[in-house]
Amino acid sequence: MLKDGSDSVGALGALNRVFVNIGLFSEEWLEHFKPFVGGTKFTPFEIAVADKNSSYWKATEAQTPDVALFFLATARPDYLKDAPGGRAYLTSDRREIDRGKLVFAERCARCHSSKLPEEAFRFFQEPSCAGPNYLKCWNDYWAYTKSGEFKKTMASIALADDFSAGNYFSTDLRVPVTLLETNACSSLATNALAGDIWDNFSSHTYKSLPSVGRITVHDPISGAPRAYDMPAGGRGYIRPPSLISLWSSAPFLLNNSLGDFYWSGSVAARMKSFESGIEQLLWPEKRKGDRKFMTASGKEVPGLVDVTSATSYLRVPKGYLPDFLEPFVGSLSYVQPWLFSEGGIEIGPIPKGTPVNLLSNIDVAQKDKVLLFFAAAKRDLKDLPRGASDEEARKAFARLVQPLLELSKCPDFVVNRGHYFGTDFFSEEPGLSDQDKRALIEFLKTL
């Protein structure tokens, strides 16, 4: 399953695609996109073509069920109680665990439990819920999960001794990012859209999903909020990950932005990572970031924008350039050696502290805007003196921010935002008490 849940053709289809992604039948795969930079329209890698022309595809397809069975046999929970010294991190207070289960039932189970009240499954029974009508079905389901009926029934399910047995600890439903408020870039992935490279590996229902609506993004320099309309056709949703072995998988969120990572791999290091991540998840005011950004609740929360750590240059070798830029290389290198050269393109100096996402999400397929950007870069960077200071480069580069924003495939720069459920930063429900948060943490450590 991809982060945005677009691999919705089933486990076997998703597994087959992985092997293409790492080189299987590359003779065909590389005909559908330009590696590294892009700049040309992606076209679908067709299963029928692979089935007809690749013996490697056929051999892989025949063995895929065995790969799936292997994963099923090996994908077992790693419980903290079974890890060396792990029991020292668990409470022996049964009342606190039960309190954590009740908090989980009320605030978390609706996205993170495959055991739910029978009524919960009724909301997605209509065939139209799988496509264009999904958002209405989701909204009806979400409203139900806030009702006393859901909470009462879910509490009895959670308190049962076998609650964890056979529980995937995810609903696998698509959750709108308008509700999550997490960084939108993962949900804006385009590979599985209709007509794109993995078109054959995503379902019609995925491709017919409606837009989740409007989100708020922030200017990467000033931090000013602005509205961004999410596109339809599959984007804008995230499937909740399983919480099984949560203690071992911090930092949290899809981009691993919540919590410090202690890399040694020991149980003690894993628990330090977990404690750092879960604190930032449930107490958003503890998150990292020098600036504060507005949430849907109207409250401000610290946020982090990934930036360059040193003065840098964007260099693209000639062989990776989009076709429409290749004529500029060589022929203009004597006139504009600072931008075009025999070897490719070089843009810089890019000052220290520049948001990385400004450069990493450039949509090179927007040819006219790309050419306008190069014209702006020529105007603003060419007169910088050799060995220009960061301050000089920053002033010149500031004028390129708007052209880069217009080229961005994801203008969302705050990486550690969102998932404010159970906190005072979530507008739909009151925040949990610190005592309830601590009880919830104790329960989560048992998964």
Coordinates of C-alpha atoms in Angstrom, one line a residue:
M1 CA 0.0 0.0 0.0
L2 CA 1.3 3.4 -0.9
K3 CA 1.1 6.3 1.6
D4 CA -1.9 7.7 -0.2
G5 CA -3.6 4.3 -0.7
S6 CA -3.5 4.5 -4.4
D7 CA -2.4 0.9 -4.8
S8 CA -6.0 -0.2 -4.8
V9 CA -5.8 -3.0 -7.3
G10 CA -5.1 -5.5 -4.6
A11 CA -2.1 -6.9 -2.9
L12 CA -0.9 -9.1 -5.8
G13 CA -1.1 -6.2 -8.3
A14 CA 0.7 -3.9 -5.9
L15 CA 3.5 -6.4 -5.4
N16 CA 4.0 -6.9 -9.1
R17 CA 4.4 -3.2 -9.6
V18 CA 7.2 -3.0 -7.0
F19 CA 9.4 -5.2 -9.2
V20 CA 8.8 -2.9 -12.2
N21 CA 9.8 0.0 -10.0
I22 CA 13.2 -1.6 -9.3
G23 CA 14.1 -2.5 -12.8
L24 CA 11.9 -5.3 -14.2
F25 CA 11.2 -4.8 -17.9
S26 CA 13.0 -1.5 -17.8
E27 CA 13.2 -1.5 -21.6
E28 CA 9.5 -0.7 -21.6
W29 CA 9.3 1.3 -18.3
L30 CA 11.8 3.9 -19.4
E31 CA 9.7 4.6 -22.5
H32 CA 7.1 6.2 -20.3
F33 CA 8.9 8.9 -18.4
K34 CA 12.2 10.8 -18.4
P35 CA 14.3 9.8 -15.3
F36 CA 15.6 12.2 -12.7
V37 CA 14.0 15.5 -13.8
G38 CA 10.9 14.7 -16.0
G39 CA 9.7 17.4 -18.2
T40 CA 7.7 15.2 -20.6
K41 CA 4.2 13.8 -20.1
F42 CA 4.2 10.5 -18.3
T43 CA 2.3 7.7 -20.0
P44 CA 1.0 4.5 -18.5
F45 CA 3.1 1.3 -18.1
E46 CA 0.6 -1.2 -19.5
I47 CA 0.2 -4.6 -17.9
A48 CA -1.0 -6.0 -21.2
V49 CA 2.3 -5.0 -22.9
A50 CA 4.4 -6.5 -20.1
D51 CA 2.3 -9.7 -20.2
K52 CA 2.8 -10.0 -23.9
N53 CA 6.5 -9.0 -24.3
S54 CA 8.4 -9.8 -21.0
S55 CA 9.3 -13.3 -19.8
Y56 CA 10.6 -11.6 -16.7
W57 CA 7.2 -10.1 -16.0
K58 CA 5.5 -13.5 -16.5
A59 CA 8.0 -15.3 -14.2
T60 CA 7.6 -12.6 -11.5
E61 CA 3.8 -12.8 -11.8
A62 CA 3.8 -16.6 -11.3
Q63 CA 5.8 -16.2 -8.1
T64 CA 3.9 -13.2 -6.6
P65 CA 1.5 -15.4 -4.5
D66 CA 4.5 -17.0 -2.8
V67 CA 5.9 -13.6 -2.0
A68 CA 2.6 -12.5 -0.5
L69 CA 2.5 -15.7 1.6
F70 CA 6.0 -15.1 2.8
F71 CA 5.1 -11.6 3.9
L72 CA 2.0 -12.9 5.7
A73 CA 4.1 -15.5 7.5
T74 CA 6.8 -13.1 8.6
A75 CA 4.8 -9.9 9.3
R76 CA 4.1 -10.6 13.0
P77 CA 3.9 -8.0 15.8
D78 CA 7.0 -7.1 17.7
Y79 CA 5.7 -6.6 21.2
L80 CA 7.5 -4.4 23.6
K81 CA 6.9 -7.0 26.4
D82 CA 9.0 -9.5 24.3
A83 CA 11.9 -7.2 23.5
P84 CA 15.0 -7.3 25.7
G85 CA 14.3 -5.2 28.7
G86 CA 11.0 -4.1 27.2
R87 CA 8.9 -4.9 30.2
A88 CA 10.6 -2.2 32.2
Y89 CA 8.8 0.4 29.9
L90 CA 5.3 -1.0 30.5
T91 CA 3.0 -0.3 33.4
S92 CA 1.6 -3.0 35.6
D93 CA -1.4 -0.8 36.5
R94 CA -4.4 -2.6 34.8
R95 CA -6.7 0.4 35.6
E96 CA -4.4 2.7 33.7
I97 CA -4.3 0.4 30.7
D98 CA -8.1 0.1 30.7
R99 CA -8.4 3.9 30.9
G100 CA -6.1 4.1 27.9
K101 CA -8.3 1.6 26.0
L102 CA -11.4 3.8 26.7
V103 CA -9.5 6.9 25.4
F104 CA -8.5 4.9 22.4
A105 CA -12.0 3.8 21.8
E106 CA -13.4 7.3 21.9
R107 CA -10.7 9.2 19.9
C108 CA -8.5 6.7 18.0
A109 CA -10.4 3.6 17.0
R110 CA -12.5 5.3 14.2
C111 CA -9.3 5.4 12.2
H112 CA -7.0 2.9 13.9
S113 CA -9.0 -0.2 14.6
S114 CA -10.3 -2.9 12.3
K115 CA -12.7 -4.0 15.2
L116 CA -15.6 -1.6 15.2
P117 CA -19.3 -1.6 16.0
E118 CA -21.3 -3.3 13.2
E119 CA -23.1 0.0 12.5
A120 CA -19.8 1.5 11.4
F121 CA -19.5 -0.7 8.4
R122 CA -23.0 0.2 7.1
F123 CA -21.8 3.7 5.9
F124 CA -19.7 2.3 3.1
Q125 CA -22.0 -0.5 1.7
E126 CA -23.3 1.6 -1.2
P127 CA -21.2 1.0 -4.4
S128 CA -21.0 4.7 -5.0
C129 CA -19.1 5.1 -1.7
A130 CA -16.1 3.6 -3.4
G131 CA -15.8 6.5 -5.9
P132 CA -17.5 9.8 -6.6
N133 CA -19.7 9.7 -3.5
Y134 CA -16.9 8.7 -1.1
L135 CA -16.7 12.0 0.7
K136 CA -20.4 12.0 1.7
C137 CA -20.1 8.5 3.0
W138 CA -17.0 9.4 4.9
N139 CA -18.7 12.5 6.4
D140 CA -21.6 10.4 7.6
Y141 CA -19.3 7.8 9.1
W142 CA -17.2 10.5 10.8
A143 CA -20.3 12.1 12.3
Y144 CA -21.4 8.7 13.6
T145 CA -18.0 8.1 15.3
K146 CA -18.6 11.3 17.4
S147 CA -22.0 10.0 18.7
G148 CA -22.6 8.5 22.1
E149 CA -23.8 5.3 20.5
F150 CA -20.5 4.7 18.8
K151 CA -18.4 5.6 21.8
K152 CA -20.4 3.3 24.1
T153 CA -20.3 0.3 21.8
M154 CA -16.7 0.9 20.9
A155 CA -15.7 1.1 24.6
S156 CA -17.1 -2.4 25.3
I157 CA -15.2 -3.7 22.2
A158 CA -12.0 -2.1 23.4
L159 CA -12.2 -3.4 27.0
A160 CA -12.6 -7.0 25.8
D161 CA -9.6 -9.2 26.6
D162 CA -9.3 -10.2 22.9
F163 CA -9.4 -6.6 21.5
S164 CA -5.8 -6.8 20.2
A165 CA -6.1 -10.3 18.8
G166 CA -6.5 -10.1 15.0
N167 CA -6.8 -6.3 15.1
Y168 CA -5.0 -4.6 12.3
F169 CA -5.3 -1.3 14.2
S170 CA -6.3 0.6 11.1
T171 CA -9.6 1.0 9.3
D172 CA -7.7 1.4 5.9
L173 CA -10.3 4.1 5.1
R174 CA -9.2 7.1 3.1
V175 CA -9.1 10.1 5.5
P176 CA -9.3 13.6 3.9
V177 CA -6.3 15.7 4.5
T178 CA -8.7 18.6 5.3
L179 CA -9.4 16.7 8.5
L180 CA -5.9 15.5 9.2
E181 CA -4.2 18.8 8.5
T182 CA -1.0 16.9 7.9
N183 CA 1.5 18.0 5.2
A184 CA -0.3 17.5 1.9
C185 CA 2.6 16.4 -0.4
S186 CA 2.1 12.6 0.1
S187 CA -1.6 12.9 -0.8
L188 CA -0.8 15.0 -3.9
A189 CA 1.2 12.1 -5.5
T190 CA 0.3 11.8 -9.2
N191 CA 1.8 8.5 -10.3
A192 CA -1.5 6.5 -10.0
L193 CA -3.8 9.1 -11.6
A194 CA -5.6 8.3 -14.8
G195 CA -3.2 8.5 -17.7
D196 CA -0.1 8.6 -15.5
I197 CA 2.7 5.9 -15.2
W198 CA 0.9 3.6 -12.7
D199 CA -2.5 4.1 -14.2
N200 CA -2.9 0.3 -14.7
F201 CA -2.1 -0.3 -11.0
S202 CA -4.8 1.8 -9.4
S203 CA -8.5 1.2 -9.5
H204 CA -11.3 3.2 -11.2
T205 CA -12.7 4.0 -7.8
Y206 CA -9.5 5.6 -6.8
K207 CA -9.4 7.7 -10.0
S208 CA -13.0 8.9 -9.5
L209 CA -12.6 10.1 -5.9
P210 CA -13.9 13.7 -5.4
S211 CA -11.8 16.7 -4.3
V212 CA -11.5 17.0 -0.5
G213 CA -11.9 20.7 -0.9
R214 CA -9.7 23.5 0.3
I215 CA -6.7 23.4 2.6
T216 CA -4.5 26.1 4.1
V217 CA -0.9 26.3 3.1
H218 CA 1.8 28.8 4.2
D219 CA 4.2 31.0 2.4
P220 CA 7.7 29.3 2.9
I221 CA 9.3 32.7 3.6
S222 CA 6.8 34.9 5.4
G223 CA 4.6 32.1 6.8
A224 CA 1.5 33.9 5.6
P225 CA -1.5 31.5 5.2
R226 CA -3.3 31.1 1.9
A227 CA -6.0 28.8 0.5
Y228 CA -5.1 25.9 -1.8
D229 CA -7.8 24.0 -3.7
M230 CA -7.0 20.2 -3.7
P231 CA -7.5 18.5 -7.0
A232 CA -9.9 15.6 -7.5
G233 CA -9.2 12.2 -9.2
G234 CA -7.6 10.4 -6.3
R235 CA -5.5 13.0 -4.5
G236 CA -6.2 14.5 -1.1
Y237 CA -6.6 11.3 1.0
I238 CA -4.4 9.3 3.4
R239 CA -5.0 5.8 4.7
P240 CA -4.2 5.5 8.4
P241 CA -1.1 3.3 9.1
S242 CA -1.4 0.3 11.4
L243 CA -0.4 1.0 15.0
I244 CA 1.0 -2.5 15.5
S245 CA 4.4 -2.3 17.1
L246 CA 4.0 1.5 17.3
W247 CA 6.7 1.7 20.0
S248 CA 9.3 0.6 17.5
S249 CA 8.5 2.9 14.6
A250 CA 9.0 6.5 15.6
P251 CA 9.4 9.2 14.4
F252 CA 5.8 9.6 13.4
L253 CA 3.6 10.9 10.6
L254 CA 4.1 9.8 7.0
N255 CA 7.3 11.9 6.6
N256 CA 8.8 10.8 10.0
S257 CA 8.8 14.5 11.1
L258 CA 7.5 14.0 14.7
G259 CA 10.1 13.1 17.2
D260 CA 13.9 12.9 17.4
F261 CA 15.4 9.7 16.0
Y262 CA 17.8 7.7 18.1
W263 CA 19.5 5.5 15.5
S264 CA 21.3 2.7 17.4
G265 CA 18.4 0.3 17.1
S266 CA 18.4 -0.8 20.7
V267 CA 15.2 -1.0 22.7
A268 CA 16.3 2.0 24.8
A269 CA 16.9 4.0 21.6
R270 CA 13.6 3.0 20.1
M271 CA 11.8 4.0 23.3
K272 CA 13.5 7.4 23.3
S273 CA 12.3 7.9 19.8
F274 CA 8.8 6.8 20.7
E275 CA 8.6 9.0 23.7
S276 CA 9.8 12.0 21.8
G277 CA 7.4 11.4 18.9
I278 CA 4.3 10.6 21.0
E279 CA 4.9 13.7 23.2
Q280 CA 4.9 15.9 20.1
L281 CA 1.9 14.1 18.6
L282 CA -0.3 14.6 21.7
W283 CA 1.2 17.9 22.8
P284 CA 1.6 19.9 19.5
E285 CA 3.0 22.9 21.4
K286 CA 6.1 20.8 21.9
R287 CA 6.8 20.4 18.2
K288 CA 9.9 21.8 16.6
G289 CA 10.1 24.9 14.6
D290 CA 11.2 28.5 15.0
R291 CA 7.9 29.9 13.7
K292 CA 4.2 29.3 14.4
F293 CA 1.5 28.5 11.9
M294 CA -2.2 28.8 12.1
T295 CA -4.3 25.6 12.5
A296 CA -8.0 25.1 11.5
S297 CA -8.8 25.6 15.2
G298 CA -7.6 29.1 15.0
K299 CA -4.6 28.4 17.3
E300 CA -1.0 28.7 16.3
V301 CA 1.4 25.8 16.6
P302 CA 5.2 25.5 16.1
G303 CA 6.1 24.3 12.7
L304 CA 9.2 23.2 10.8
V305 CA 10.1 24.0 7.2
D306 CA 13.0 21.9 5.8
V307 CA 15.7 24.3 4.5
T308 CA 19.1 24.0 2.9
S309 CA 22.0 23.8 5.4
A310 CA 24.6 25.5 3.2
T311 CA 24.9 27.7 0.1
S312 CA 24.2 25.3 -2.8
Y313 CA 23.6 25.0 -6.5
L314 CA 21.0 23.1 -8.6
R315 CA 22.9 21.3 -11.3
V316 CA 21.2 19.1 -14.0
P317 CA 23.4 17.2 -16.5
K318 CA 22.5 17.7 -20.1
G319 CA 21.4 14.1 -20.5
Y320 CA 18.6 14.5 -17.9
L321 CA 17.2 17.8 -19.2
P322 CA 13.7 17.9 -20.7
D323 CA 13.8 18.0 -24.5
F324 CA 12.6 21.6 -24.7
L325 CA 15.6 22.8 -22.7
E326 CA 18.3 20.7 -24.4
P327 CA 18.7 23.2 -27.4
F328 CA 19.8 25.9 -24.9
V329 CA 22.7 23.8 -23.7
G330 CA 25.9 24.5 -25.7
S331 CA 24.4 27.1 -28.0
L332 CA 24.0 29.6 -25.2
S333 CA 26.9 28.5 -23.0
Y334 CA 29.2 31.2 -24.2
V335 CA 26.6 34.0 -23.6
Q336 CA 25.2 32.8 -20.3
P337 CA 27.8 30.4 -18.8
W338 CA 26.4 31.0 -15.3
L339 CA 23.1 29.2 -16.3
F340 CA 23.7 27.0 -19.4
S341 CA 26.9 25.2 -20.1
E342 CA 28.2 22.3 -22.2
G343 CA 27.5 20.0 -19.3
G344 CA 23.9 21.1 -18.5
I345 CA 22.3 23.7 -16.3
E346 CA 23.5 25.3 -13.1
I347 CA 21.3 27.6 -10.9
G348 CA 22.8 29.3 -8.0
P349 CA 24.1 30.4 -5.6
I350 CA 21.0 29.2 -3.6
P351 CA 21.4 30.7 -0.2
K352 CA 21.5 28.8 3.0
G353 CA 18.1 28.6 4.6
T354 CA 16.2 28.2 1.3
P355 CA 13.1 25.9 1.7
V356 CA 14.1 22.6 0.1
N357 CA 10.5 22.0 -1.2
L358 CA 10.8 25.1 -3.4
L359 CA 13.4 23.2 -5.5
S360 CA 12.4 19.6 -5.1
N361 CA 8.8 19.9 -6.3
I362 CA 9.3 21.8 -9.5
D363 CA 6.8 20.7 -12.1
V364 CA 9.0 20.8 -15.2
A365 CA 6.1 19.7 -17.4
Q366 CA 4.8 23.3 -17.2
K367 CA 7.1 24.4 -20.1
D368 CA 6.0 28.0 -20.4
K369 CA 6.4 28.7 -16.7
V370 CA 9.8 26.9 -16.6
L371 CA 11.1 29.2 -19.3
L372 CA 9.7 32.2 -17.4
F373 CA 11.5 31.0 -14.3
F374 CA 14.8 30.7 -16.2
A375 CA 14.3 34.2 -17.5
A376 CA 13.7 35.4 -13.9
A377 CA 16.8 33.5 -12.7
K378 CA 18.9 35.1 -15.4
R379 CA 17.7 38.5 -14.4
D380 CA 18.1 38.1 -10.7
L381 CA 21.2 35.9 -10.3
K382 CA 23.5 36.8 -13.1
D383 CA 24.8 40.0 -11.6
L384 CA 25.8 38.4 -8.3
P385 CA 29.5 38.9 -7.7
R386 CA 31.8 35.8 -7.6
G387 CA 31.8 34.5 -4.0
A388 CA 28.6 36.4 -3.2
S389 CA 27.6 36.3 0.5
D390 CA 24.5 34.4 1.7
E391 CA 22.8 37.7 2.4
E392 CA 23.4 39.0 -1.2
A393 CA 22.2 35.7 -2.6
R394 CA 19.2 35.7 -0.4
K395 CA 18.1 39.1 -1.6
A396 CA 18.5 38.0 -5.2
F397 CA 16.8 34.7 -4.7
A398 CA 13.8 36.2 -2.9
R399 CA 12.5 37.4 -6.2
L400 CA 12.4 33.9 -7.5
V401 CA 10.1 32.5 -4.7
Q402 CA 6.9 33.4 -6.5
P403 CA 7.9 31.9 -9.8
L404 CA 8.9 28.7 -8.0
L405 CA 5.6 28.6 -6.1
E406 CA 3.8 28.8 -9.4
L407 CA 5.8 25.8 -10.6
S408 CA 5.4 23.7 -7.4
K409 CA 3.5 20.4 -7.5
C410 CA 3.0 20.8 -3.7
P411 CA 3.0 24.3 -2.1
D412 CA 2.8 22.8 1.4
F413 CA 6.1 23.5 3.3
V414 CA 5.4 22.8 7.0
V415 CA 6.5 19.2 7.4
N416 CA 5.5 18.5 11.0
R417 CA 1.9 19.8 11.1
G418 CA -1.4 18.1 11.6
H419 CA -2.9 15.1 13.3
Y420 CA -4.2 17.2 16.2
F421 CA -6.8 14.6 17.3
G422 CA -7.2 14.5 21.1
T423 CA -5.5 17.9 21.5
D424 CA -6.7 21.5 22.0
F425 CA -5.6 22.2 18.5
F426 CA -8.4 20.1 17.0
S427 CA -11.5 22.2 16.5
E428 CA -14.2 19.5 16.5
E429 CA -13.7 18.0 20.0
P430 CA -12.2 19.1 23.3
G431 CA -8.7 18.1 24.0
L432 CA -7.8 15.2 26.3
S433 CA -6.5 15.8 29.8
D434 CA -2.8 15.1 30.4
Q435 CA -3.9 12.1 32.6
D436 CA -5.9 10.6 29.7
K437 CA -3.1 11.2 27.3
R438 CA -0.7 9.4 29.6
A439 CA -3.1 6.5 29.9
L440 CA -3.5 6.3 26.1
I441 CA 0.3 6.2 25.7
E442 CA 0.5 3.3 28.2
F443 CA -2.0 1.3 26.1
L444 CA -0.3 2.2 22.8
K445 CA 3.0 0.7 24.2
T446 CA 1.3 -2.7 24.5
L447 CA 0.4 -2.9 20.8

